[in-house]
Short mmCIF file of C-alpha atoms and ligand atoms in Angstrom, two decimals:
data_model
loop_
_atom_site.label_atom_id
_atom_site.label_comp_id
_atom_site.label_asym_id
_atom_site.label_seq_id
_atom_site.Cartn_x
_atom_site.Cartn_y
_atom_site.Cartn_z
CA MET A 266 -9.48 17.88 16.52
CA ASN A 267 -7.75 19.96 13.57
CA PRO A 268 -9.99 20.97 10.93
CA PHE A 269 -10.22 18.78 7.88
CA SER A 270 -11.97 18.08 4.57
CA PHE A 271 -12.91 14.57 3.70
CA TYR A 272 -13.36 13.56 0.24
CA ASN A 273 -13.25 9.84 -0.97
CA PRO A 274 -15.42 9.12 -4.11
CA THR A 275 -14.63 5.35 -4.64
CA LYS A 276 -17.56 3.08 -4.83
CA VAL A 277 -17.00 -0.15 -3.10
CA HIS A 278 -18.69 -3.60 -3.38
CA PHE A 279 -17.36 -5.92 -0.68
CA GLY A 280 -17.89 -9.56 -0.05
CA GLY A 281 -17.91 -13.13 -1.37
CA GLY A 282 -19.28 -13.14 -4.95
CA THR A 283 -19.28 -9.35 -5.64
CA ILE A 284 -17.06 -9.60 -8.77
CA ARG A 285 -20.11 -10.69 -10.65
CA MET A 286 -21.30 -6.93 -10.20
CA LEU A 287 -18.42 -5.49 -12.29
CA GLY A 288 -20.08 -6.14 -15.71
CA LYS A 289 -23.09 -4.19 -14.76
CA GLU A 290 -21.31 -1.31 -13.37
CA LEU A 291 -19.17 -1.03 -16.41
CA ASN A 292 -22.23 -1.15 -18.69
CA GLU A 293 -24.00 1.31 -16.84
CA ALA A 294 -21.14 3.80 -16.85
CA GLY A 295 -21.14 3.49 -20.62
CA ILE A 296 -17.93 1.79 -20.66
CA GLY A 297 -17.47 -0.53 -23.89
CA LYS A 298 -13.64 -1.46 -23.99
CA VAL A 299 -11.25 -1.83 -21.16
CA ILE A 300 -7.66 -2.88 -20.53
CA LEU A 301 -7.38 -5.63 -18.10
CA VAL A 302 -4.00 -5.21 -16.12
CA ALA A 303 -2.65 -7.98 -14.28
CA GLY A 304 0.55 -9.62 -12.55
CA SER A 305 2.04 -12.99 -13.16
CA GLY A 306 -0.98 -15.20 -13.02
CA SER A 307 -2.21 -15.68 -9.66
CA ILE A 308 -5.53 -14.54 -10.82
CA LYS A 309 -5.79 -17.63 -13.30
CA LYS A 310 -4.91 -19.96 -10.42
CA ASN A 311 -7.49 -18.72 -7.96
CA ASN A 312 -10.48 -18.30 -10.48
CA VAL A 313 -10.53 -14.58 -10.20
CA TYR A 314 -9.62 -14.26 -14.08
CA HIS A 315 -12.50 -16.56 -14.85
CA GLN A 316 -15.11 -14.52 -12.65
CA VAL A 317 -13.97 -11.32 -14.14
CA THR A 318 -14.12 -12.24 -17.81
CA ASP A 319 -17.30 -14.14 -17.20
CA THR A 320 -19.05 -10.88 -16.18
CA LEU A 321 -17.34 -8.80 -18.85
CA GLY A 322 -18.66 -11.16 -21.20
CA LYS A 323 -22.23 -11.23 -20.08
CA TYR A 324 -22.53 -7.59 -20.38
CA LYS A 325 -20.67 -7.30 -23.71
CA ILE A 326 -17.85 -5.42 -22.50
CA LYS A 327 -14.79 -5.89 -24.89
CA TRP A 328 -11.29 -6.30 -23.40
CA ILE A 329 -7.84 -6.59 -24.10
CA GLU A 330 -5.03 -7.97 -21.61
CA ALA A 331 -1.83 -6.65 -20.38
CA TRP A 332 0.01 -9.15 -17.96
CA GLY A 333 3.50 -9.15 -16.34
CA VAL A 334 3.08 -6.34 -13.61
CA ARG A 335 5.82 -7.35 -10.87
CA PRO A 336 5.73 -6.36 -7.22
CA ASN A 337 7.41 -3.03 -6.80
CA PRO A 338 6.07 -2.05 -10.34
CA GLU A 339 8.26 -0.48 -12.62
CA LEU A 340 7.99 2.57 -14.95
CA PRO A 341 8.86 0.83 -18.20
CA LYS A 342 6.01 -1.78 -17.73
CA ALA A 343 3.59 1.06 -17.15
CA LEU A 344 4.94 2.73 -20.44
CA GLU A 345 4.43 -0.57 -22.26
CA ILE A 346 0.83 -0.94 -21.03
CA LEU A 347 0.24 2.95 -21.69
CA GLU A 348 1.23 2.30 -25.33
CA LEU A 349 -1.19 -0.53 -25.82
CA ALA A 350 -3.99 1.43 -23.87
CA ARG A 351 -3.73 4.26 -26.44
CA LYS A 352 -3.29 1.98 -29.54
CA GLU A 353 -6.48 0.05 -28.47
CA LYS A 354 -8.49 3.20 -27.57
CA VAL A 355 -9.89 1.90 -24.27
CA ASP A 356 -12.61 3.62 -22.35
CA ALA A 357 -11.27 2.47 -18.78
CA ILE A 358 -8.36 0.60 -16.99
CA LEU A 359 -9.35 -2.59 -15.33
CA ALA A 360 -6.65 -3.45 -12.44
CA VAL A 361 -7.21 -7.00 -11.22
CA GLY A 362 -4.54 -7.73 -8.57
CA GLY A 363 -2.76 -6.14 -5.57
CA GLY A 364 -1.14 -2.76 -4.97
CA SER A 365 1.18 -3.23 -7.79
CA VAL A 366 -1.22 -3.99 -10.41
CA ILE A 367 -3.59 -1.06 -9.30
CA ASP A 368 -0.61 1.51 -8.99
CA THR A 369 0.54 0.48 -12.72
CA SER A 370 -3.16 0.96 -13.59
CA LYS A 371 -3.44 4.30 -12.05
CA ALA A 372 -0.28 5.32 -13.65
CA VAL A 373 -1.26 4.21 -17.26
CA ALA A 374 -4.96 5.93 -16.52
CA ALA A 375 -3.04 9.24 -15.64
CA GLY A 376 -0.37 8.76 -18.41
CA PHE A 377 -3.23 8.51 -20.99
CA TYR A 378 -3.30 12.32 -20.58
CA LEU A 379 0.30 13.32 -19.94
CA ASN A 380 3.25 14.30 -22.02
CA ASN A 381 5.63 12.46 -19.73
CA LEU A 382 4.53 9.97 -17.06
CA TRP A 383 7.46 9.98 -14.91
CA ASP A 384 7.50 13.95 -14.88
CA ALA A 385 4.14 13.56 -12.90
CA PHE A 386 6.02 11.60 -10.12
CA LEU A 387 8.79 14.02 -10.12
CA GLY A 388 6.21 16.88 -9.64
CA LYS A 389 7.35 18.41 -12.90
CA GLU A 390 3.92 17.90 -14.87
CA GLN A 391 0.46 17.90 -13.10
CA ILE A 392 -2.15 15.19 -13.58
CA THR A 393 -5.40 16.86 -14.66
CA ASN A 394 -7.23 14.08 -16.03
CA ALA A 395 -7.16 10.19 -16.17
CA LEU A 396 -9.20 7.35 -17.85
CA PRO A 397 -11.67 5.88 -15.25
CA ILE A 398 -9.92 3.29 -12.95
CA TYR A 399 -11.89 -0.01 -11.90
CA THR A 400 -10.36 -2.43 -9.67
CA VAL A 401 -10.78 -6.10 -8.46
CA LEU A 402 -8.58 -6.26 -5.36
CA THR A 403 -6.77 -9.62 -4.67
CA LEU A 404 -4.40 -8.59 -1.79
CA SER A 405 -5.29 -6.39 0.92
CA ALA A 406 -2.49 -4.31 2.03
CA THR A 407 -1.82 -0.69 0.30
CA GLY A 408 -5.28 0.68 0.32
CA SER A 409 -4.71 1.63 -3.37
CA GLU A 410 -8.21 0.29 -4.18
CA MET A 411 -9.76 3.33 -2.29
CA ASN A 412 -7.09 6.21 -2.34
CA ALA A 413 -5.56 8.47 -5.04
CA ASN A 414 -1.95 7.35 -4.69
CA ALA A 415 0.31 5.37 -7.15
CA VAL A 416 3.75 4.26 -6.48
CA LEU A 417 6.29 3.35 -9.27
CA SER A 418 9.79 2.64 -9.29
CA LYS A 419 12.43 3.65 -12.06
CA PRO A 420 15.02 1.01 -11.88
CA ASP A 421 17.90 2.70 -13.82
CA ALA A 422 17.91 5.54 -11.39
CA HIS A 423 17.03 3.42 -8.39
CA MET A 424 14.15 5.60 -7.35
CA LYS A 425 10.84 4.72 -6.07
CA LEU A 426 8.27 7.59 -5.85
CA GLY A 427 4.55 8.12 -5.10
CA VAL A 428 2.26 10.55 -6.80
CA PHE A 429 -1.16 11.74 -5.43
CA SER A 430 -3.98 13.07 -7.52
CA PRO A 431 -7.80 13.19 -7.04
CA TYR A 432 -8.13 11.76 -10.50
CA LEU A 433 -6.64 8.63 -9.30
CA TYR A 434 -9.45 7.60 -7.03
CA PRO A 435 -10.92 4.35 -8.59
CA LYS A 436 -14.38 4.81 -9.86
CA LEU A 437 -15.28 1.28 -8.38
CA SER A 438 -13.26 -1.29 -6.32
CA ILE A 439 -14.51 -4.73 -5.73
CA ILE A 440 -13.22 -6.33 -2.54
CA ASP A 441 -13.96 -10.15 -2.34
CA PRO A 442 -11.98 -11.33 0.54
CA THR A 443 -12.66 -15.01 -0.40
CA VAL A 444 -10.23 -14.55 -3.28
CA GLN A 445 -7.50 -13.89 -0.85
CA CYS A 446 -7.49 -17.52 0.64
CA SER A 447 -4.87 -18.27 -2.18
CA LEU A 448 -2.19 -15.91 -0.71
CA PRO A 449 0.69 -17.50 0.79
CA PHE A 450 0.97 -16.65 4.48
CA ALA A 451 3.87 -14.31 3.91
CA GLN A 452 2.08 -12.14 1.44
CA THR A 453 -0.79 -12.04 4.03
CA VAL A 454 1.65 -10.74 6.54
CA ASN A 455 3.38 -8.21 4.12
CA GLY A 456 -0.10 -6.80 3.60
CA ALA A 457 -0.91 -6.80 7.35
CA LEU A 458 2.39 -4.99 8.02
CA ASP A 459 1.78 -2.33 5.33
CA ALA A 460 -1.61 -1.67 6.65
CA MET A 461 -0.30 -1.20 10.23
CA ALA A 462 2.51 0.95 8.91
CA HIS A 463 -0.10 3.18 7.20
CA ILE A 464 -1.84 3.55 10.57
CA LEU A 465 1.11 4.09 12.55
CA GLU A 466 2.35 6.77 10.30
CA TYR A 467 -0.45 8.72 11.27
CA GLN A 468 -0.91 7.63 14.90
CA PHE A 469 1.98 9.45 16.43
CA ALA A 470 1.75 12.76 14.60
CA ASP A 471 -0.86 14.43 16.93
CA ASP A 472 -2.77 13.21 19.91
CA THR A 473 -5.97 15.53 19.86
CA PRO A 474 -8.56 13.63 17.43
CA HIS A 475 -9.32 10.85 19.98
CA VAL A 476 -12.14 9.34 17.86
CA THR A 477 -9.50 8.87 14.91
CA LEU A 478 -6.96 7.45 17.41
CA ALA A 479 -9.34 5.07 18.85
CA ILE A 480 -10.53 3.81 15.54
CA ASN A 481 -6.76 3.21 14.66
CA GLU A 482 -6.09 1.21 17.80
CA ALA A 483 -9.16 -0.73 17.00
CA LEU A 484 -7.87 -1.30 13.43
CA LEU A 485 -4.22 -2.23 14.75
CA LYS A 486 -5.65 -4.90 17.08
CA THR A 487 -8.19 -6.36 14.46
CA ILE A 488 -5.36 -6.67 11.88
CA MET A 489 -3.00 -8.43 14.35
CA ALA A 490 -5.84 -10.79 15.70
CA CYS A 491 -6.86 -11.74 12.02
CA THR A 492 -3.42 -12.22 10.77
CA ASP A 493 -2.67 -14.60 13.85
CA ASN A 494 -5.82 -16.49 12.87
CA LEU A 495 -4.85 -16.62 9.23
CA LYS A 496 -1.55 -18.18 10.10
CA THR A 497 -3.27 -21.37 10.96
CA ASN A 498 -6.36 -21.10 8.99
CA PRO A 499 -5.90 -19.33 5.68
CA CYS A 500 -9.44 -19.78 4.67
CA ASP A 501 -10.98 -18.28 7.71
CA ILE A 502 -13.38 -16.17 5.85
CA VAL A 503 -14.21 -13.91 8.85
CA SER A 504 -10.64 -12.97 9.40
CA ARG A 505 -10.22 -12.51 5.76
CA GLY A 506 -12.83 -10.04 5.62
CA ASN A 507 -11.99 -8.08 8.66
CA LEU A 508 -8.44 -7.77 7.62
CA ALA A 509 -9.20 -6.83 4.06
CA TRP A 510 -11.79 -4.03 5.33
CA SER A 511 -9.22 -2.80 8.16
CA ALA A 512 -6.50 -2.46 5.39
CA THR A 513 -8.73 -0.27 3.00
CA LEU A 514 -9.69 1.94 6.11
CA ALA A 515 -5.88 2.15 7.02
CA LEU A 516 -5.21 4.42 4.06
CA ASN A 517 -8.27 5.54 2.54
CA GLY A 518 -8.41 8.77 4.49
CA ILE A 519 -10.30 7.71 7.67
CA SER A 520 -7.19 6.73 9.62
CA GLY A 521 -5.87 10.38 9.11
CA ILE A 522 -8.88 12.31 9.84
CA GLY A 523 -8.19 15.30 11.87
CA LEU A 524 -4.34 14.46 12.31
CA LYS A 525 -1.68 16.43 10.98
CA GLY A 526 -1.01 14.70 8.09
CA GLY A 527 1.16 11.88 9.24
CA ASP A 528 4.89 11.31 9.46
CA TRP A 529 5.70 8.90 6.51
CA ALA A 530 9.50 8.74 7.41
CA CYS A 531 9.26 4.92 7.56
CA HIS A 532 7.65 4.81 4.04
CA GLN A 533 10.35 7.05 2.56
CA ILE A 534 13.05 4.73 4.09
CA GLU A 535 11.31 1.53 2.92
CA HIS A 536 10.66 2.93 -0.53
CA ALA A 537 14.51 3.39 -0.75
CA LEU A 538 15.03 -0.18 0.57
CA SER A 539 12.70 -1.41 -2.36
CA ALA A 540 14.51 0.81 -4.82
CA PHE A 541 17.78 -0.45 -3.82
CA ASN A 542 16.61 -4.15 -4.14
CA PRO A 543 13.25 -4.81 -5.67
CA ASN A 544 12.95 -8.24 -4.22
CA ILE A 545 12.29 -6.62 -0.77
CA ALA A 546 8.46 -6.48 -0.34
CA HIS A 547 7.14 -3.28 0.87
CA GLY A 548 5.35 -4.68 3.86
CA GLU A 549 8.21 -6.69 5.10
CA GLY A 550 10.53 -3.83 4.75
CA LEU A 551 8.23 -1.75 6.90
CA GLY A 552 8.23 -4.47 9.35
CA VAL A 553 11.99 -4.07 9.92
CA ILE A 554 12.11 -0.02 9.87
CA PHE A 555 9.01 0.78 11.97
CA PRO A 556 10.03 -0.91 15.28
CA ALA A 557 13.56 0.69 14.62
CA TRP A 558 11.95 4.28 14.01
CA MET A 559 9.86 3.74 17.14
CA GLU A 560 12.87 2.89 19.25
CA TYR A 561 14.82 5.67 17.88
CA MET A 562 12.01 8.14 18.56
CA SER A 563 10.81 6.99 21.79
CA GLU A 564 14.31 7.65 23.29
CA LYS A 565 13.80 11.31 22.68
CA ASP A 566 10.10 11.59 23.30
CA PRO A 567 8.65 8.38 25.05
CA CYS A 568 5.42 10.16 25.90
CA ARG A 569 4.60 9.97 22.12
CA PHE A 570 4.23 6.28 22.31
CA GLN A 571 2.57 5.94 25.64
CA ARG A 572 -0.88 5.62 24.34
CA TRP A 573 0.00 3.16 21.78
CA ALA A 574 1.61 1.04 24.28
CA ARG A 575 -1.13 1.22 26.86
CA ASN A 576 -4.19 0.87 24.23
CA VAL A 577 -2.78 -1.71 21.78
CA TRP A 578 -0.31 -3.77 24.04
CA ASP A 579 -1.76 -3.07 27.30
CA LEU A 580 1.64 -2.05 28.75
CA ASP A 581 2.87 1.17 30.63
CA SER A 582 5.83 2.10 28.73
CA PRO A 583 6.91 2.06 24.82
CA ILE A 584 10.14 -0.11 25.21
CA PRO A 585 8.58 -3.36 26.10
CA ALA A 586 5.55 -2.54 23.57
CA ILE A 587 7.92 -2.10 20.80
CA LYS A 588 9.48 -5.48 21.84
CA ARG A 589 6.07 -7.10 21.81
CA PHE A 590 5.60 -5.55 18.42
CA ARG A 591 8.85 -7.12 17.13
CA GLU A 592 7.91 -10.40 18.49
CA LYS A 593 4.65 -10.25 16.85
CA ILE A 594 6.43 -9.75 13.54
CA CYS A 595 8.78 -12.53 14.11
CA SER A 596 6.07 -14.89 15.08
CA TRP A 597 4.59 -14.44 11.55
CA GLY A 598 7.90 -15.44 10.06
CA ALA A 599 8.64 -11.90 8.60
CA ALA A 600 12.01 -10.08 8.74
CA THR A 601 12.86 -8.21 11.67
CA SER A 602 16.28 -6.76 10.73
CA LEU A 603 17.96 -5.64 7.61
CA ARG A 604 20.12 -8.62 7.75
CA ASP A 605 17.01 -10.80 7.41
CA LEU A 606 16.24 -8.89 4.23
CA CYS A 607 19.92 -9.83 2.88
CA ILE A 608 21.24 -6.52 3.32
CA LYS A 609 24.82 -6.33 4.31
CA GLU A 610 26.68 -3.45 6.52
CA SER A 611 28.63 -2.60 3.19
CA ASN A 612 25.25 -1.54 1.57
CA LEU A 613 24.08 0.84 4.22
CA GLN A 614 25.94 3.90 2.84
CA GLN A 615 24.35 3.34 -0.59
CA ILE A 616 20.85 3.03 1.08
CA LEU A 617 21.48 6.07 3.20
CA ASP A 618 22.22 8.04 -0.35
CA LEU A 619 19.20 6.97 -1.84
CA ILE A 620 16.91 7.83 1.19
CA MET A 621 18.49 11.22 1.29
CA LYS A 622 17.58 11.96 -2.32
CA ASN A 623 13.98 12.49 -1.16
CA GLN A 624 13.92 15.36 1.22
CA PRO A 625 12.40 16.24 3.71
CA ILE A 626 12.30 13.03 5.66
CA GLY A 627 9.55 12.66 8.35
CA ALA A 628 7.05 15.33 9.69
CA ILE A 629 7.45 14.79 13.43
CA SER A 630 11.04 15.24 13.39
CA LYS A 631 12.82 16.17 10.24
CA PHE A 632 15.55 13.34 9.92
CA THR A 633 18.87 14.28 8.86
CA ALA A 634 21.66 11.78 7.41
CA VAL A 635 22.87 11.22 10.93
CA ASP A 636 19.50 10.31 12.19
CA ILE A 637 18.94 7.89 9.41
CA GLN A 638 22.51 6.34 9.96
CA ALA A 639 21.30 5.68 13.52
CA LEU A 640 18.22 4.32 12.68
CA LEU A 641 19.53 1.94 9.92
CA MET A 642 22.10 0.69 12.53
CA LEU A 643 19.18 0.01 15.09
CA ALA A 644 17.30 -1.83 12.35
CA PHE A 645 20.45 -3.68 11.04
O1 LIG B 1656 1.71 -11.11 -9.78
P1 LIG B 1656 0.61 -11.63 -9.04
O2 LIG B 1656 0.10 -12.81 -9.79
O3 LIG B 1656 -0.46 -10.54 -8.97
O4 LIG B 1656 0.86 -12.12 -7.61
C1 LIG B 1656 0.97 -11.17 -6.47
C2 LIG B 1656 2.35 -10.83 -6.08
O5 LIG B 1656 3.43 -11.63 -6.47
C3 LIG B 1656 0.61 -12.01 -5.38
N1 LIG B 1656 -0.88 -12.08 -5.06
C4 LIG B 1656 -1.81 -10.96 -5.25
N2 LIG B 1656 -2.98 -11.42 -4.77
C5 LIG B 1656 -2.94 -12.73 -4.68
C6 LIG B 1656 -1.57 -13.23 -4.98
N3 LIG B 1656 -1.27 -14.47 -4.78
C7 LIG B 1656 -2.06 -15.42 -4.51
N4 LIG B 1656 -3.53 -14.98 -4.19
C8 LIG B 1656 -3.78 -13.67 -4.38
N5 LIG B 1656 -5.28 -13.45 -4.11
O6 LIG B 1656 1.08 -11.17 -4.23
C9 LIG B 1656 2.48 -10.73 -4.76
C10 LIG B 1656 2.63 -9.17 -4.34
O7 LIG B 1656 1.54 -8.25 -4.89
P2 LIG B 1656 1.68 -6.74 -4.91
O8 LIG B 1656 0.71 -6.35 -5.70
O9 LIG B 1656 3.10 -6.41 -5.34
O10 LIG B 1656 1.56 -6.56 -3.38
P3 LIG B 1656 1.07 -5.33 -2.61
O11 LIG B 1656 -0.56 -5.36 -2.61
O12 LIG B 1656 1.58 -5.39 -1.20
O13 LIG B 1656 1.38 -4.05 -3.30
C11 LIG B 1656 2.76 -3.31 -3.16
C12 LIG B 1656 3.13 -2.21 -3.82
O14 LIG B 1656 2.17 -1.08 -3.62
C13 LIG B 1656 2.98 0.12 -3.06
C14 LIG B 1656 4.19 -0.64 -2.53
O15 LIG B 1656 5.29 0.37 -2.66
C15 LIG B 1656 4.39 -1.65 -3.65
O16 LIG B 1656 5.07 -1.21 -4.69
N6 LIG B 1656 2.19 0.71 -2.28
C16 LIG B 1656 1.14 1.66 -2.66
C17 LIG B 1656 0.49 2.43 -1.93
C18 LIG B 1656 -0.65 3.23 -2.54
N7 LIG B 1656 -1.03 3.08 -3.70
O17 LIG B 1656 -1.49 3.88 -1.81
C19 LIG B 1656 0.69 2.81 -0.73
C20 LIG B 1656 1.58 1.82 0.01
O18 LIG B 1656 2.43 2.32 1.05
C21 LIG B 1656 2.74 1.33 -0.89
O19 LIG B 1656 3.84 2.32 -1.24
ZN1 LIG B 1657 2.72 1.33 2.59
#
């Protein structure tokens, strides 16, 4: 076990009906006016908007609304919302949606006190304050509801970057898994794949903290079993709940405790894919890249993947386990190759160049352009 510090200040209310607790929480925190940030309207169809505005109204919390955050959220939208938040002098940001809405909200919260928001993503300006962030999660995937990361794209530069700051932990997140029954199965799968990828990024970095590795194996198996169940019964509340909490635990600090920080090459590569084509969902991209990365890495170092093969797949060696992993992804109807993501062989050089912009790539092994090229071919 490596020495570690653990800090996670986000309060969580979890379960059916918990959205109604929002107004009281805001009221008790002395918040009188929020900007409600949302995506393209799913929260109106599944009654989440109604539940949120109902509790805000009950506690006389004023709100203004900022709609239109898209998947793979972009800097210009965040800047537009930031301008509105400043003009309206809000006390807090209320994100109602999935990771894209939450990340945009975090960027706005930090941007409120920054000279140049994108400079924070480039590491040129430090985040030293943020407006309080409250979230109502509608899609379990990123863990953004209980972590201090935000990811944004700058479309004119084909860049997608993340930023971390302790100021970006939400004050409160409400996770009501019942509101996820309205998700199309493909989005449930994208979320499951992202959550699994967060665990896997940590899982192979080090083999000493057995308790963390064992927790992670349980999370991986839970996520896969729940996703299997949701394929045939999207409103299986037990599966929704277990999947939701597993996805939160996958990137709230717990899955990395005592490990050496994780690898994150697959995330860097996927962010370049989504920057190349914003229609590629983060989770689906990871479902293509991760098995290819495992295949590539296990050729050099099969022992690293032995424990995962045995404890997650009940198999003696990594290669058949990776095959089973791909088959699982395929059974959920998600892409298993770059071709499935509509990437052409002629695009690979541009994608490689985008990936190489953000060095270093990977921690277990520092990936060179030659490694990435070989990996992209395996994924193709
Ligand atoms: O636009 P709306 O109406 O919100 O619809 C969304 C969107 O179309 C829809 N949706 C969400 N909840 C729903 C629903 N549809 C029906 N019923 C519901 N209950 O789902 C679509 C995708 O939403 P999005 O927020 O984009 O998905 P996700 O949560 O997977 O977020 C992905 C983004 O987060 C970043 C990714 O790179 C990507 O940009 N990440 C953030 C991380 C973090 N902050 O820690 C870490 C991750 O590794 C990741 O990079
Ligand atoms: Zn991710």
